[in-house]
PDB file of C-alpha atoms in Angstrom:
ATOM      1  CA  UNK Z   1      33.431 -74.225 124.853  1.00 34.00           C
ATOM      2  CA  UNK Z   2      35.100 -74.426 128.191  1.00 46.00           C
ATOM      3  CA  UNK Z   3      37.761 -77.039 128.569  1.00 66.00           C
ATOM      4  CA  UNK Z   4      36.601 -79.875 131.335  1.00 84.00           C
ATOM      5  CA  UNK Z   5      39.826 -80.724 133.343  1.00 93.00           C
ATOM      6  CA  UNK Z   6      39.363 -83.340 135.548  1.00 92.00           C
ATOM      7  CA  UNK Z   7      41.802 -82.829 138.527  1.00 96.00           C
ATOM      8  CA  UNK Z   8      41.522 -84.616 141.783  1.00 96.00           C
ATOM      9  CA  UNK Z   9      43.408 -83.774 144.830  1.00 97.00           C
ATOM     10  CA  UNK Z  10      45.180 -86.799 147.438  1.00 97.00           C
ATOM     11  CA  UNK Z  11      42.958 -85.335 149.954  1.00 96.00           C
ATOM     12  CA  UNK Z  12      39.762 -85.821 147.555  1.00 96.00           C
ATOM     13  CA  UNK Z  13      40.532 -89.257 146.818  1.00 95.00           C
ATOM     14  CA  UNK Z  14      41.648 -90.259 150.212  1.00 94.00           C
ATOM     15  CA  UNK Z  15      38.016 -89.226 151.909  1.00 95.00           C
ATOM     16  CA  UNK Z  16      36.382 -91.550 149.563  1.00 95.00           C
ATOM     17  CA  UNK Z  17      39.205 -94.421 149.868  1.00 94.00           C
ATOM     18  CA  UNK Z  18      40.540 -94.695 146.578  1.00 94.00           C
ATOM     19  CA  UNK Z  19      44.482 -94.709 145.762  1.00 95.00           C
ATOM     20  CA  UNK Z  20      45.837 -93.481 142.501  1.00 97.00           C
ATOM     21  CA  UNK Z  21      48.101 -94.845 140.718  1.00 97.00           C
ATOM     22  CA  UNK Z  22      50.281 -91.697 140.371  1.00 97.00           C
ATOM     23  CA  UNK Z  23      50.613 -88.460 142.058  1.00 98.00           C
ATOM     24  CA  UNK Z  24      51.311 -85.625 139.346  1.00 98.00           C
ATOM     25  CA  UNK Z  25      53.868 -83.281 140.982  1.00 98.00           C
ATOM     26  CA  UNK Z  26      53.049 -79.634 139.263  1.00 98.00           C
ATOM     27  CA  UNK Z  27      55.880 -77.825 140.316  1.00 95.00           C
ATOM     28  CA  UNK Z  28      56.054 -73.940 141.357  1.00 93.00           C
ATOM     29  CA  UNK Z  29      56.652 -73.293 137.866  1.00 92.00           C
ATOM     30  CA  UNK Z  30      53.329 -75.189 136.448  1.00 94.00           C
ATOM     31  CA  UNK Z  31      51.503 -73.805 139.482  1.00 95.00           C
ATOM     32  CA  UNK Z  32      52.513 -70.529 139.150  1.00 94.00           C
ATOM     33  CA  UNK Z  33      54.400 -69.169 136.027  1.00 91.00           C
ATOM     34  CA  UNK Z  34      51.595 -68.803 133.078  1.00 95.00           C
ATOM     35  CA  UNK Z  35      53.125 -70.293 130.627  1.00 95.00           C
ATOM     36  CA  UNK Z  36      53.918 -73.259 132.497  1.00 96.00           C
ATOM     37  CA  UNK Z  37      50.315 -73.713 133.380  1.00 97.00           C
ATOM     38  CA  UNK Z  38      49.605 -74.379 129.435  1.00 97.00           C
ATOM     39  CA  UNK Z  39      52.246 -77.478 130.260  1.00 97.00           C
ATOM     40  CA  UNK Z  40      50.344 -78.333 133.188  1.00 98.00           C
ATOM     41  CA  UNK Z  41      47.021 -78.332 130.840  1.00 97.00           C
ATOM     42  CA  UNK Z  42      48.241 -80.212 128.110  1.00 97.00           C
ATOM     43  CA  UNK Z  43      49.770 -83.024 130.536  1.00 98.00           C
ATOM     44  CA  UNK Z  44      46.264 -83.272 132.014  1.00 98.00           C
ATOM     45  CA  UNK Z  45      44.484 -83.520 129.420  1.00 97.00           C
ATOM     46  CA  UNK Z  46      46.917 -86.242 128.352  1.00 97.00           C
ATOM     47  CA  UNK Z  47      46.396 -87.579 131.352  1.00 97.00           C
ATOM     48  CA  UNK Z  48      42.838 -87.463 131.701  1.00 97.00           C
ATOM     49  CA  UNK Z  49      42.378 -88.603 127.763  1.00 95.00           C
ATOM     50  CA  UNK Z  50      44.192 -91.976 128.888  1.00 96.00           C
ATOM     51  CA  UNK Z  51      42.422 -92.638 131.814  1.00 96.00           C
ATOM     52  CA  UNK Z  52      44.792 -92.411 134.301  1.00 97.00           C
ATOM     53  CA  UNK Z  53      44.277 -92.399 137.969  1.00 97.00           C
ATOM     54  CA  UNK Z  54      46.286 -89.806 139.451  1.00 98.00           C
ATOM     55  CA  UNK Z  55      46.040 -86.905 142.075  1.00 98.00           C
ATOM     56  CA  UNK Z  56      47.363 -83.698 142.792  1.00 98.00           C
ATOM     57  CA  UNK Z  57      48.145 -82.627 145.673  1.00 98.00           C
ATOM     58  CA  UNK Z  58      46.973 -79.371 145.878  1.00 96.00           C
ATOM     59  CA  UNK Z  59      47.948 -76.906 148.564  1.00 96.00           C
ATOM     60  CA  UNK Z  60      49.712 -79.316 150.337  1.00 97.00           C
ATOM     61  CA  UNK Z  61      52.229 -79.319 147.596  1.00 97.00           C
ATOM     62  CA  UNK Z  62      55.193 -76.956 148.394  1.00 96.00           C
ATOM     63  CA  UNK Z  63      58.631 -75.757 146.462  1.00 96.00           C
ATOM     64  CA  UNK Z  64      60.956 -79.469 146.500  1.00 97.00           C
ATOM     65  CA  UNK Z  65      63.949 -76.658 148.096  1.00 95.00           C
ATOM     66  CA  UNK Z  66      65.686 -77.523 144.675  1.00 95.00           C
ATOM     67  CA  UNK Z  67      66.319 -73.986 144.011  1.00 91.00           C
ATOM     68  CA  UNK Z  68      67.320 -73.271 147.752  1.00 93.00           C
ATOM     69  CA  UNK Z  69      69.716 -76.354 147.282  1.00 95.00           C
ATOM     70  CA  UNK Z  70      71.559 -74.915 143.842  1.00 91.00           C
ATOM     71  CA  UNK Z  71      71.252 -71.627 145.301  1.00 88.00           C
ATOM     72  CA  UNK Z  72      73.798 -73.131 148.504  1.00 93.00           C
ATOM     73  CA  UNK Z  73      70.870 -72.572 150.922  1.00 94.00           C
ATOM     74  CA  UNK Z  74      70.853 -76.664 152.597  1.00 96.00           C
ATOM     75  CA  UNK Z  75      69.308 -75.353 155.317  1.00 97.00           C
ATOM     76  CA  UNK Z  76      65.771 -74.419 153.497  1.00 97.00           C
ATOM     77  CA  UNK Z  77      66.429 -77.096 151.276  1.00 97.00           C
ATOM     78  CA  UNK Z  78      65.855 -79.458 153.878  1.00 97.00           C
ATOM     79  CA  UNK Z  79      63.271 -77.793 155.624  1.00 97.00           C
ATOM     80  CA  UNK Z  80      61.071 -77.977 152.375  1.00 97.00           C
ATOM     81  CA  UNK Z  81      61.911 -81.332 151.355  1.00 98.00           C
ATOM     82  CA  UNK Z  82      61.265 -82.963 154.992  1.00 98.00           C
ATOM     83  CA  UNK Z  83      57.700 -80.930 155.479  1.00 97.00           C
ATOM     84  CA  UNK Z  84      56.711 -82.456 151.476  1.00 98.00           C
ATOM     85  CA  UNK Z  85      58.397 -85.864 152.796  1.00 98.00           C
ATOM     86  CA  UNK Z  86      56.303 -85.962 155.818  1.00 98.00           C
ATOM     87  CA  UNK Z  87      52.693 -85.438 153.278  1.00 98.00           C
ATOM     88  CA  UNK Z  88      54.153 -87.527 150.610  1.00 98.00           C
ATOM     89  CA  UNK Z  89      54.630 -90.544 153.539  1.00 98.00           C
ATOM     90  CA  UNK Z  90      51.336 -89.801 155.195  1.00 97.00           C
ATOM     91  CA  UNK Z  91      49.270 -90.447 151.834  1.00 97.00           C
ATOM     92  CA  UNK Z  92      51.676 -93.539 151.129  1.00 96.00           C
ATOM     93  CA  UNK Z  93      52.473 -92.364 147.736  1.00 97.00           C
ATOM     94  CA  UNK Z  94      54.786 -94.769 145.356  1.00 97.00           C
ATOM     95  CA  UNK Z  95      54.885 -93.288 142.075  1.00 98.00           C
ATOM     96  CA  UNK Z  96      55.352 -89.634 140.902  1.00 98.00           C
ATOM     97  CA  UNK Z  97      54.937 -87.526 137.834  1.00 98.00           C
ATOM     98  CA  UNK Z  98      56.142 -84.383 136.976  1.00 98.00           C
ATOM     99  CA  UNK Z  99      56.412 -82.162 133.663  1.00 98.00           C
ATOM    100  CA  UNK Z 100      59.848 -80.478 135.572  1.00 97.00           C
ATOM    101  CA  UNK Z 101      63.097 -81.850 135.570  1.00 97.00           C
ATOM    102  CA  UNK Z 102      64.056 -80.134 138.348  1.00 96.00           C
ATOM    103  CA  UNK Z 103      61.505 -81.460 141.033  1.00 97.00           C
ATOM    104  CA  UNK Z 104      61.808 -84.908 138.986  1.00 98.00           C
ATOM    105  CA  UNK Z 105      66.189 -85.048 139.961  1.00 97.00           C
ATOM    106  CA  UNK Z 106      65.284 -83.696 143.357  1.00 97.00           C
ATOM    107  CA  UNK Z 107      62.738 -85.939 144.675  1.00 98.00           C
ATOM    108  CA  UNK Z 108      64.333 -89.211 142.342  1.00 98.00           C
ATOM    109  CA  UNK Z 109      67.964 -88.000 143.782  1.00 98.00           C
ATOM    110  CA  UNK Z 110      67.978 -86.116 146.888  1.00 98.00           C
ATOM    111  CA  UNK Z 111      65.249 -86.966 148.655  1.00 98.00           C
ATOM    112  CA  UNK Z 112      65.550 -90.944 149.509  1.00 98.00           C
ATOM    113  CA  UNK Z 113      68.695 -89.287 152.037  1.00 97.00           C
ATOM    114  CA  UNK Z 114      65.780 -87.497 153.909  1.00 98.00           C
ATOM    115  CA  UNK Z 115      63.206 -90.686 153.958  1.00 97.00           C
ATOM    116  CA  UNK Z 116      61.460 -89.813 150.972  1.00 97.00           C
ATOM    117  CA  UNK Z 117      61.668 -92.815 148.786  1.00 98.00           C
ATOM    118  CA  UNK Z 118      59.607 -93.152 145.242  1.00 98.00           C
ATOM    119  CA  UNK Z 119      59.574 -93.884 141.719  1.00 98.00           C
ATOM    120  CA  UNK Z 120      60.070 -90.572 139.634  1.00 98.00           C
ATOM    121  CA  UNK Z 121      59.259 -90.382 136.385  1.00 98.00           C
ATOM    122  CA  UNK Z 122      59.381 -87.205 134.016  1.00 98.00           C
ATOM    123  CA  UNK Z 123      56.489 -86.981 132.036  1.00 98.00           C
ATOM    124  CA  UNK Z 124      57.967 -87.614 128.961  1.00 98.00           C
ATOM    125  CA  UNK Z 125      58.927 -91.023 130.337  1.00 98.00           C
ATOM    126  CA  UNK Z 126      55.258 -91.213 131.344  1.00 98.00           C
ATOM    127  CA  UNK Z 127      53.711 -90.099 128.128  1.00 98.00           C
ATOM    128  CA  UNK Z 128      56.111 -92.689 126.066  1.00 97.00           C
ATOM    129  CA  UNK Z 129      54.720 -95.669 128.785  1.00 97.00           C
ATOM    130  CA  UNK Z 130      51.205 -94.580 127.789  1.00 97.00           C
ATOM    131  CA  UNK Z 131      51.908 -94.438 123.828  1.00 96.00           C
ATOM    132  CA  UNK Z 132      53.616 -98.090 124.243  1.00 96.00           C
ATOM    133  CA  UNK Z 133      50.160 -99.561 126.325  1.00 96.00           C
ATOM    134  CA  UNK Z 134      47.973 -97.402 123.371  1.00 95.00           C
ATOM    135  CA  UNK Z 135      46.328 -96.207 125.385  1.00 96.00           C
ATOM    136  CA  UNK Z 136      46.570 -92.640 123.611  1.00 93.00           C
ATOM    137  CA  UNK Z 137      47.063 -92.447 119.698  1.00 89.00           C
ATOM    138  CA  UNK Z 138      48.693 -90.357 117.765  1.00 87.00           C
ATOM    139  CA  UNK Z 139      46.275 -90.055 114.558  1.00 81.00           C
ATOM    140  CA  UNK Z 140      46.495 -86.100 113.418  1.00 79.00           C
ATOM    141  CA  UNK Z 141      49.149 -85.178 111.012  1.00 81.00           C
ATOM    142  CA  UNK Z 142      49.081 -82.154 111.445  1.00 84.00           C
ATOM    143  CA  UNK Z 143      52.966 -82.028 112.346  1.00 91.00           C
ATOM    144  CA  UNK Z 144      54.126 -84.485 109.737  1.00 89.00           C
ATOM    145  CA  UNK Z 145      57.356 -82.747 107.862  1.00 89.00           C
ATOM    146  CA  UNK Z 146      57.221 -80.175 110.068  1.00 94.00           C
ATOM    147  CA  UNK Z 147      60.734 -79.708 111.514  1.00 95.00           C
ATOM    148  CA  UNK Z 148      61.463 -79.946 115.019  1.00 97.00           C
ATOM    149  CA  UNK Z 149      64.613 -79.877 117.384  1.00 96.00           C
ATOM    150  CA  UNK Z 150      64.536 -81.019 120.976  1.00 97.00           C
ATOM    151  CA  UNK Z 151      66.790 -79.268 123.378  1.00 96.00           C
ATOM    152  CA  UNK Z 152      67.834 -81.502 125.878  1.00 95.00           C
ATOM    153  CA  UNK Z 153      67.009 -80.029 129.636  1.00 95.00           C
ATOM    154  CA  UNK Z 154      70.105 -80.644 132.137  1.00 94.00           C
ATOM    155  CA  UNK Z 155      68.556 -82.284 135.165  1.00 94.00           C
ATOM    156  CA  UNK Z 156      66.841 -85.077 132.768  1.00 96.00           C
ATOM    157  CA  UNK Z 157      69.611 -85.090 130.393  1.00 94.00           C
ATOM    158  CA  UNK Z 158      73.087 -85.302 131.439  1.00 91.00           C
ATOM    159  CA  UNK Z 159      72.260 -85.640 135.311  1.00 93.00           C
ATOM    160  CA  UNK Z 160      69.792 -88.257 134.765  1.00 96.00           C
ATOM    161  CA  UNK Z 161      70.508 -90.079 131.663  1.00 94.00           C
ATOM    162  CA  UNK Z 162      67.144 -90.100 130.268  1.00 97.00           C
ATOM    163  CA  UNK Z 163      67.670 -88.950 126.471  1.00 96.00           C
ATOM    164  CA  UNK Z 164      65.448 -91.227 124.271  1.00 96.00           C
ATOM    165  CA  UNK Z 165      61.787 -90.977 126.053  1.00 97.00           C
ATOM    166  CA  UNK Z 166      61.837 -87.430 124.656  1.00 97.00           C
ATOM    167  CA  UNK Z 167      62.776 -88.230 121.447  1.00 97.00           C
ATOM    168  CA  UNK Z 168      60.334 -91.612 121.275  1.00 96.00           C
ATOM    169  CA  UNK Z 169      57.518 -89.624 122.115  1.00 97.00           C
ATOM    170  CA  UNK Z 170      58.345 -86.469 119.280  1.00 96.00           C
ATOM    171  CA  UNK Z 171      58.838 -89.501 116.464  1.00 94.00           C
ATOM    172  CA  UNK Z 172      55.375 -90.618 117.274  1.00 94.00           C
ATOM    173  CA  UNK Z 173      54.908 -87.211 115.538  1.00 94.00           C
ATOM    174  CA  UNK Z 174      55.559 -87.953 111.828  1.00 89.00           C
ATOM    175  CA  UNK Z 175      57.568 -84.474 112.049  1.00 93.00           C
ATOM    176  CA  UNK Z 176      61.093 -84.218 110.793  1.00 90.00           C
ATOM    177  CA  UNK Z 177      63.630 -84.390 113.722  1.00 94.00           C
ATOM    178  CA  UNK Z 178      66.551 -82.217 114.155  1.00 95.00           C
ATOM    179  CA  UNK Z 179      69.502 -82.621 116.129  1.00 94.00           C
ATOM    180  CA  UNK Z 180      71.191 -79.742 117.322  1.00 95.00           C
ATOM    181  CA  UNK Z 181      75.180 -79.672 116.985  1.00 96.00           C
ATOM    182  CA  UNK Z 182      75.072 -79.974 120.974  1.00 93.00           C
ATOM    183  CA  UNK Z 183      72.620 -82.485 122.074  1.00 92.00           C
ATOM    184  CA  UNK Z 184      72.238 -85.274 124.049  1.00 93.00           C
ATOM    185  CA  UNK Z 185      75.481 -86.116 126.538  1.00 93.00           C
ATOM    186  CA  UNK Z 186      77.030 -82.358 125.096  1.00 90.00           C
ATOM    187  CA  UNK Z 187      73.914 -80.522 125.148  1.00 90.00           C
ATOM    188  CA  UNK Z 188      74.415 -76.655 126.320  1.00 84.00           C
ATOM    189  CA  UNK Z 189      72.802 -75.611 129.361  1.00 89.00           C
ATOM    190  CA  UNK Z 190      69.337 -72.940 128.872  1.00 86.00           C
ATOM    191  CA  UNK Z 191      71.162 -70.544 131.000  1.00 78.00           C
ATOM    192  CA  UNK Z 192      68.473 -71.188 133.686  1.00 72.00           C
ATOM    193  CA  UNK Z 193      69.578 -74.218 136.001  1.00 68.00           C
ATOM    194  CA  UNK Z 194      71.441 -74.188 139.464  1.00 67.00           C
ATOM    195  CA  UNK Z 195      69.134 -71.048 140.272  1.00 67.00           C
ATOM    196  CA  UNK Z 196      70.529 -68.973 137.579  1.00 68.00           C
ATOM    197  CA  UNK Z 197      67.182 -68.070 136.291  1.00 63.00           C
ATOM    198  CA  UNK Z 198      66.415 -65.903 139.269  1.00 64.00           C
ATOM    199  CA  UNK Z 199      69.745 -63.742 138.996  1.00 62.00           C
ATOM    200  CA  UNK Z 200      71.242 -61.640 135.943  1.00 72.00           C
ATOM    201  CA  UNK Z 201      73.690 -63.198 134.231  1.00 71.00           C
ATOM    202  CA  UNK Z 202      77.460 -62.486 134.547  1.00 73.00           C
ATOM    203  CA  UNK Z 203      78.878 -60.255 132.286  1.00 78.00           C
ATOM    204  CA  UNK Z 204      80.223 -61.417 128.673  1.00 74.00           C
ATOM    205  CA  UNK Z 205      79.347 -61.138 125.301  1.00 78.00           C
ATOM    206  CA  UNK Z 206      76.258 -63.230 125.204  1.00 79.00           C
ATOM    207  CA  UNK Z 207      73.856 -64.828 127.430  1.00 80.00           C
ATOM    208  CA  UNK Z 208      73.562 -68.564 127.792  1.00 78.00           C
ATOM    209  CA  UNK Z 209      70.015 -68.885 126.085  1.00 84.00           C
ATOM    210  CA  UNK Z 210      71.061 -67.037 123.309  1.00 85.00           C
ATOM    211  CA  UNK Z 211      73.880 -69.387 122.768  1.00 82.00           C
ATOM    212  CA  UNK Z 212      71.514 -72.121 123.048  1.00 90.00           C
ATOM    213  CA  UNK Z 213      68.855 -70.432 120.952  1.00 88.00           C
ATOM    214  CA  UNK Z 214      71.525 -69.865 117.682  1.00 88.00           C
ATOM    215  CA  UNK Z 215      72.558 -73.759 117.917  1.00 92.00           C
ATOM    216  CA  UNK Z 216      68.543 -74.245 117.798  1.00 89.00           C
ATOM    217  CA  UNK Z 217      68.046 -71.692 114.963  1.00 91.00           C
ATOM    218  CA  UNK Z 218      71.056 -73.439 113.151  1.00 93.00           C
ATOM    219  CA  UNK Z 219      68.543 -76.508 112.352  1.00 96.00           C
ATOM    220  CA  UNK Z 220      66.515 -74.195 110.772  1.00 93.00           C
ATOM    221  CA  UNK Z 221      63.414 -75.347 112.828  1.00 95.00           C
ATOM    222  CA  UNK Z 222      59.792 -75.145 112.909  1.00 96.00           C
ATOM    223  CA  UNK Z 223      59.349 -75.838 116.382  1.00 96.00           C
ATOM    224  CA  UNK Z 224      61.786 -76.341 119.188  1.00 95.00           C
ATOM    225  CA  UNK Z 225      60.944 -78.585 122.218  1.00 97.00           C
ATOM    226  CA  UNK Z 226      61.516 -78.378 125.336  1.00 96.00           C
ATOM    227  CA  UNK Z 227      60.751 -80.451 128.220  1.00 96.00           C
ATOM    228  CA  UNK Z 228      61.163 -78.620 130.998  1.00 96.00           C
ATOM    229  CA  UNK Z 229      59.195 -75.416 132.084  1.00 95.00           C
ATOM    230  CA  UNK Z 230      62.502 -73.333 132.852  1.00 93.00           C
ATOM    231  CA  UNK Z 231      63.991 -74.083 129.649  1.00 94.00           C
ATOM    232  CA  UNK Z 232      60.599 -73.363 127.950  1.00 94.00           C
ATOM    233  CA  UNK Z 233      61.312 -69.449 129.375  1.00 92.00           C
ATOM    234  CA  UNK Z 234      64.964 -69.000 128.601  1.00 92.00           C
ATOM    235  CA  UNK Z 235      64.080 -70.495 124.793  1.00 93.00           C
ATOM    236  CA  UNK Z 236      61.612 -68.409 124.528  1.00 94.00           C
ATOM    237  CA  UNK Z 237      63.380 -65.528 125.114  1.00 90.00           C
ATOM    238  CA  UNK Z 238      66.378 -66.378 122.985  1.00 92.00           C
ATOM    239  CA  UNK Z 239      63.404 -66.896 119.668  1.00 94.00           C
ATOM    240  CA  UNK Z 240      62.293 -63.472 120.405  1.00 94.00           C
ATOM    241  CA  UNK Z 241      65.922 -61.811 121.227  1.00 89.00           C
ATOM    242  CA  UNK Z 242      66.500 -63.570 117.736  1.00 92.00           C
ATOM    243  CA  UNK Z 243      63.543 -61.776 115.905  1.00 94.00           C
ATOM    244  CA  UNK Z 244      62.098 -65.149 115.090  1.00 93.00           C
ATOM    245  CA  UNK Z 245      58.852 -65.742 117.594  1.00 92.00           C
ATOM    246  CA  UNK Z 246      56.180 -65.048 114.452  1.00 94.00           C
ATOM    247  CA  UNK Z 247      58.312 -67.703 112.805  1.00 94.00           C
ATOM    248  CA  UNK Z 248      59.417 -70.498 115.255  1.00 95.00           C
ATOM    249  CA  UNK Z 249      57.358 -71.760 118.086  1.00 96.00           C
ATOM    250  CA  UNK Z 250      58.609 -73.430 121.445  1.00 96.00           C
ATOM    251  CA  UNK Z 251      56.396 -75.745 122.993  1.00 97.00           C
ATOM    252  CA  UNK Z 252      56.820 -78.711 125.551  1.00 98.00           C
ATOM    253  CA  UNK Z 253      56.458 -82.349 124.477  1.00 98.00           C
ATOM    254  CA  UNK Z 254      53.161 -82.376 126.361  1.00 97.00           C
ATOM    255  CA  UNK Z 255      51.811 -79.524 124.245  1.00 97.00           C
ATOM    256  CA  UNK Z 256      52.848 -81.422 120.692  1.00 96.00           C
ATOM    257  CA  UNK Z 257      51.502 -84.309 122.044  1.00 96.00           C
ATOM    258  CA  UNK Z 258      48.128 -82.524 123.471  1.00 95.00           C
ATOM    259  CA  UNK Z 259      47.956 -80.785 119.727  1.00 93.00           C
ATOM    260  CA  UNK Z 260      48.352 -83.725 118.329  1.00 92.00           C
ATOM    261  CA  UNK Z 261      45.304 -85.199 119.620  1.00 85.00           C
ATOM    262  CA  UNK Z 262      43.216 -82.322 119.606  1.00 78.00           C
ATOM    263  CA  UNK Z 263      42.604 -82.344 123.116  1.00 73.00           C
TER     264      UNK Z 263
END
């Protein structure tokens, strides 16, 4: 059976004069990176099992320049961010979505200096707002007792503040929740923000995500969540570094939730 996604673009909507209520920023990751697209599904379908009204943009959506901006290229940065400004402002949006924490700082953050001025959520913050209106229910128990640790991602975390909509959403779970010994306000860092993930790592005796990965493995997990389609890749690759992907999976809030449902 093939999945039906429904997935309408601004441009769609726009020729037959309807306004959604949110624009669902993908990201390059969730465009582009395939594991990230299985995020990108399962917040969809999330989406689309609620009822929401929301739009993509499509091909008019282009990098945010956070990586240019980390990377100490302001230049770029700015070019990107005024040219998605300037089609963000033309279709009058108000309120954005995205699955990645990154685009969700730099837009909330960084763009309102440029003109660009919205309300950002991340879409854990989004999925919790739809769980509180009911209008999607968390029935299967297929995850009850099974034990889960959420690493927290940097740019929602500790730049942002936002610890408890991740959380909120995994209780809705029935699963067993595990703290790491670094979480929250002293969570560890993936390895993969401020650009890092597209260089090799200084030299030491162990790479970031592997020091992240053993203070996950420590809670003697099932799963580990992630919110965030970076640290989803550098968690990943500390499991199988670690010997332990036939044993522990990593999957994004959106995914448990998704599963959850069946969807």
């Amino acid at each position: 059976m093939s999945e039906q996604l429904i997935v309408p673009t601004m441009a769609e909507m726009m020729s037959q004069g309807k306004t959604p209520d949110i624009l669902f920023w993908v990201g390059s990751a969730g465009s582009y990176d395939d594991r990230a697209k299985k995020i990108t599904k399962a917040f969809v379908k999330i989406l689309n099992k609620a009822n929401v009204n929301f739009a993509v943009l499509g091909a008019e959506e282009s990098a945010t320049g956070d990586l240019a901006k980390r990377a100490g290229n302001e230049f770029l940065f700015q070019m990107q961010a005024v040219m998605n400004i300037e089609v963000l402002n033309a279709y009058e949006v108000k309120r954005i979505v995205t699955c990645d924490p990154h685009s969700f700082n730099c837009i909330k953050n960084e763009y309102p200096g440029l003109g660009g001025n919205y309300e950002v959520l991340h879409h854990t913050q989004f999925i919790k707002e739809l769980i509180d209106k009911k209008l999607i229910e968390v029935t299967d128990n297929s995850f009850k007792g099974k034990r889960i640790t959420f690493h927290d991602p940097c740019y929602l975390g500790r730049a942002n503040s936002e610890y408890e909509a991740p959380r909120e959403v995994l209780s809705v779970l029935n699963a067993n929740l595990q703290e790491m010994k670094r979480s929250k306000a002293t969570a560890l860092c993936c390895g993969a923000g401020g650009a890092q993930m597209f260089k090799e790592p200084e030299k030491g005796d162990k790479d970031i995500n592997e020091l992240r990965t053993e203070d996950a493995l420590a809670t003697n997990p099932d799963i580990i969540a992630t919110g965030c389609p970076y640290c989803m890749t550098m968690m990943s690759d500390g499991v199988k570094v670690k010997k332990k992907e036939n044993e522990i999976k990593v999957l994004d809030v959106a995914e448990l939730i998704a599963n959850a449902q069946n969807l």
